[in-house]
Amino acid sequence: YFVLIETLLHKWSVIYRFSQLERLNQLVKVKYPNDHYKLLPFPGKVWFGNTSDTVVKQRQLDIESNF
């Protein structure tokens, strides 16, 4: 996944695997347990059919809703 990160002063892009984004999500939840962030859904692992256009697009939309 291609992730574009923007702050007031900087802008950069990085490429992450789904597992890396999932781990980042877990770490943020642990570090900020009382934050509203924990209420955002994160897509589950898809074991079969995970390369179909429909699954990829839905996962992308779900991930984008977290960032």
mmCIF file of C-alpha atoms in Angstrom:
data_model
loop_
_atom_site.group_PDB
_atom_site.id
_atom_site.type_symbol
_atom_site.label_atom_id
_atom_site.label_comp_id
_atom_site.label_asym_id
_atom_site.label_seq_id
_atom_site.Cartn_x
_atom_site.Cartn_y
_atom_site.Cartn_z
ATOM 1 C CA TYR A 1 0.000 0.000 0.000
ATOM 2 C CA PHE A 2 1.182 3.487 -0.882
ATOM 3 C CA VAL A 3 0.748 5.889 2.040
ATOM 4 C CA LEU A 4 1.035 9.662 1.705
ATOM 5 C CA ILE A 5 1.824 11.421 4.985
ATOM 6 C CA GLU A 6 1.361 15.163 5.356
ATOM 7 C CA THR A 7 2.036 17.517 8.235
ATOM 8 C CA LEU A 8 1.998 21.293 8.308
ATOM 9 C CA LEU A 9 5.683 21.405 7.348
ATOM 10 C CA HIS A 10 6.421 18.122 5.606
ATOM 11 C CA LYS A 11 5.037 15.681 3.098
ATOM 12 C CA TRP A 12 6.378 12.235 2.250
ATOM 13 C CA SER A 13 5.241 8.899 0.935
ATOM 14 C CA VAL A 14 6.023 5.355 1.988
ATOM 15 C CA ILE A 15 5.079 1.895 0.824
ATOM 16 C CA TYR A 16 3.828 -0.606 3.400
ATOM 17 C CA ARG A 17 2.696 -4.182 3.319
ATOM 18 C CA PHE A 18 -0.721 -4.907 4.835
ATOM 19 C CA SER A 19 0.925 -6.671 7.790
ATOM 20 C CA GLN A 20 3.005 -3.564 8.549
ATOM 21 C CA LEU A 21 -0.068 -1.329 8.558
ATOM 22 C CA GLU A 22 -1.864 -3.838 10.748
ATOM 23 C CA ARG A 23 1.043 -3.783 13.223
ATOM 24 C CA LEU A 24 1.107 0.029 13.193
ATOM 25 C CA ASN A 25 -2.611 0.026 13.950
ATOM 26 C CA GLN A 26 -2.037 -2.276 16.935
ATOM 27 C CA LEU A 27 0.817 -0.141 18.272
ATOM 28 C CA VAL A 28 -1.228 3.066 18.059
ATOM 29 C CA LYS A 29 -4.089 1.411 19.960
ATOM 30 C CA VAL A 30 -1.701 0.367 22.731
ATOM 31 C CA LYS A 31 0.032 3.747 22.923
ATOM 32 C CA TYR A 32 -3.212 5.777 22.843
ATOM 33 C CA PRO A 33 -5.864 3.520 24.428
ATOM 34 C CA ASN A 34 -8.241 6.372 25.309
ATOM 35 C CA ASP A 35 -8.105 8.010 21.907
ATOM 36 C CA HIS A 36 -11.027 7.861 19.459
ATOM 37 C CA TYR A 37 -8.641 6.156 17.034
ATOM 38 C CA LYS A 38 -9.401 2.771 18.586
ATOM 39 C CA LEU A 39 -12.972 3.047 17.316
ATOM 40 C CA LEU A 40 -11.922 3.017 13.664
ATOM 41 C CA PRO A 41 -12.285 -0.344 11.931
ATOM 42 C CA PHE A 42 -9.259 -2.061 10.468
ATOM 43 C CA PRO A 43 -9.864 -4.713 7.809
ATOM 44 C CA GLY A 44 -9.267 -8.306 8.751
ATOM 45 C CA LYS A 45 -6.857 -10.674 7.074
ATOM 46 C CA VAL A 46 -8.152 -12.231 3.850
ATOM 47 C CA TRP A 47 -6.670 -15.676 3.221
ATOM 48 C CA PHE A 48 -8.377 -16.659 -0.038
ATOM 49 C CA GLY A 49 -9.188 -14.408 -2.955
ATOM 50 C CA ASN A 50 -7.090 -11.622 -1.474
ATOM 51 C CA THR A 51 -5.901 -10.448 -4.903
ATOM 52 C CA SER A 52 -9.339 -9.990 -6.444
ATOM 53 C CA ASP A 53 -10.126 -6.421 -7.480
ATOM 54 C CA THR A 54 -13.130 -6.262 -5.164
ATOM 55 C CA VAL A 55 -11.186 -7.385 -2.074
ATOM 56 C CA VAL A 56 -8.204 -5.149 -2.827
ATOM 57 C CA LYS A 57 -10.392 -2.065 -3.356
ATOM 58 C CA GLN A 58 -12.421 -2.687 -0.174
ATOM 59 C CA ARG A 59 -9.271 -3.207 1.913
ATOM 60 C CA GLN A 60 -7.800 -0.031 0.467
ATOM 61 C CA LEU A 61 -10.919 1.942 1.399
ATOM 62 C CA ASP A 62 -10.957 0.444 4.909
ATOM 63 C CA ILE A 63 -7.286 1.235 5.448
ATOM 64 C CA GLU A 64 -7.669 4.773 4.150
ATOM 65 C CA SER A 65 -10.436 5.379 6.668
ATOM 66 C CA ASN A 66 -7.851 4.764 9.417
ATOM 67 C CA PHE A 67 -5.287 7.312 8.264
#
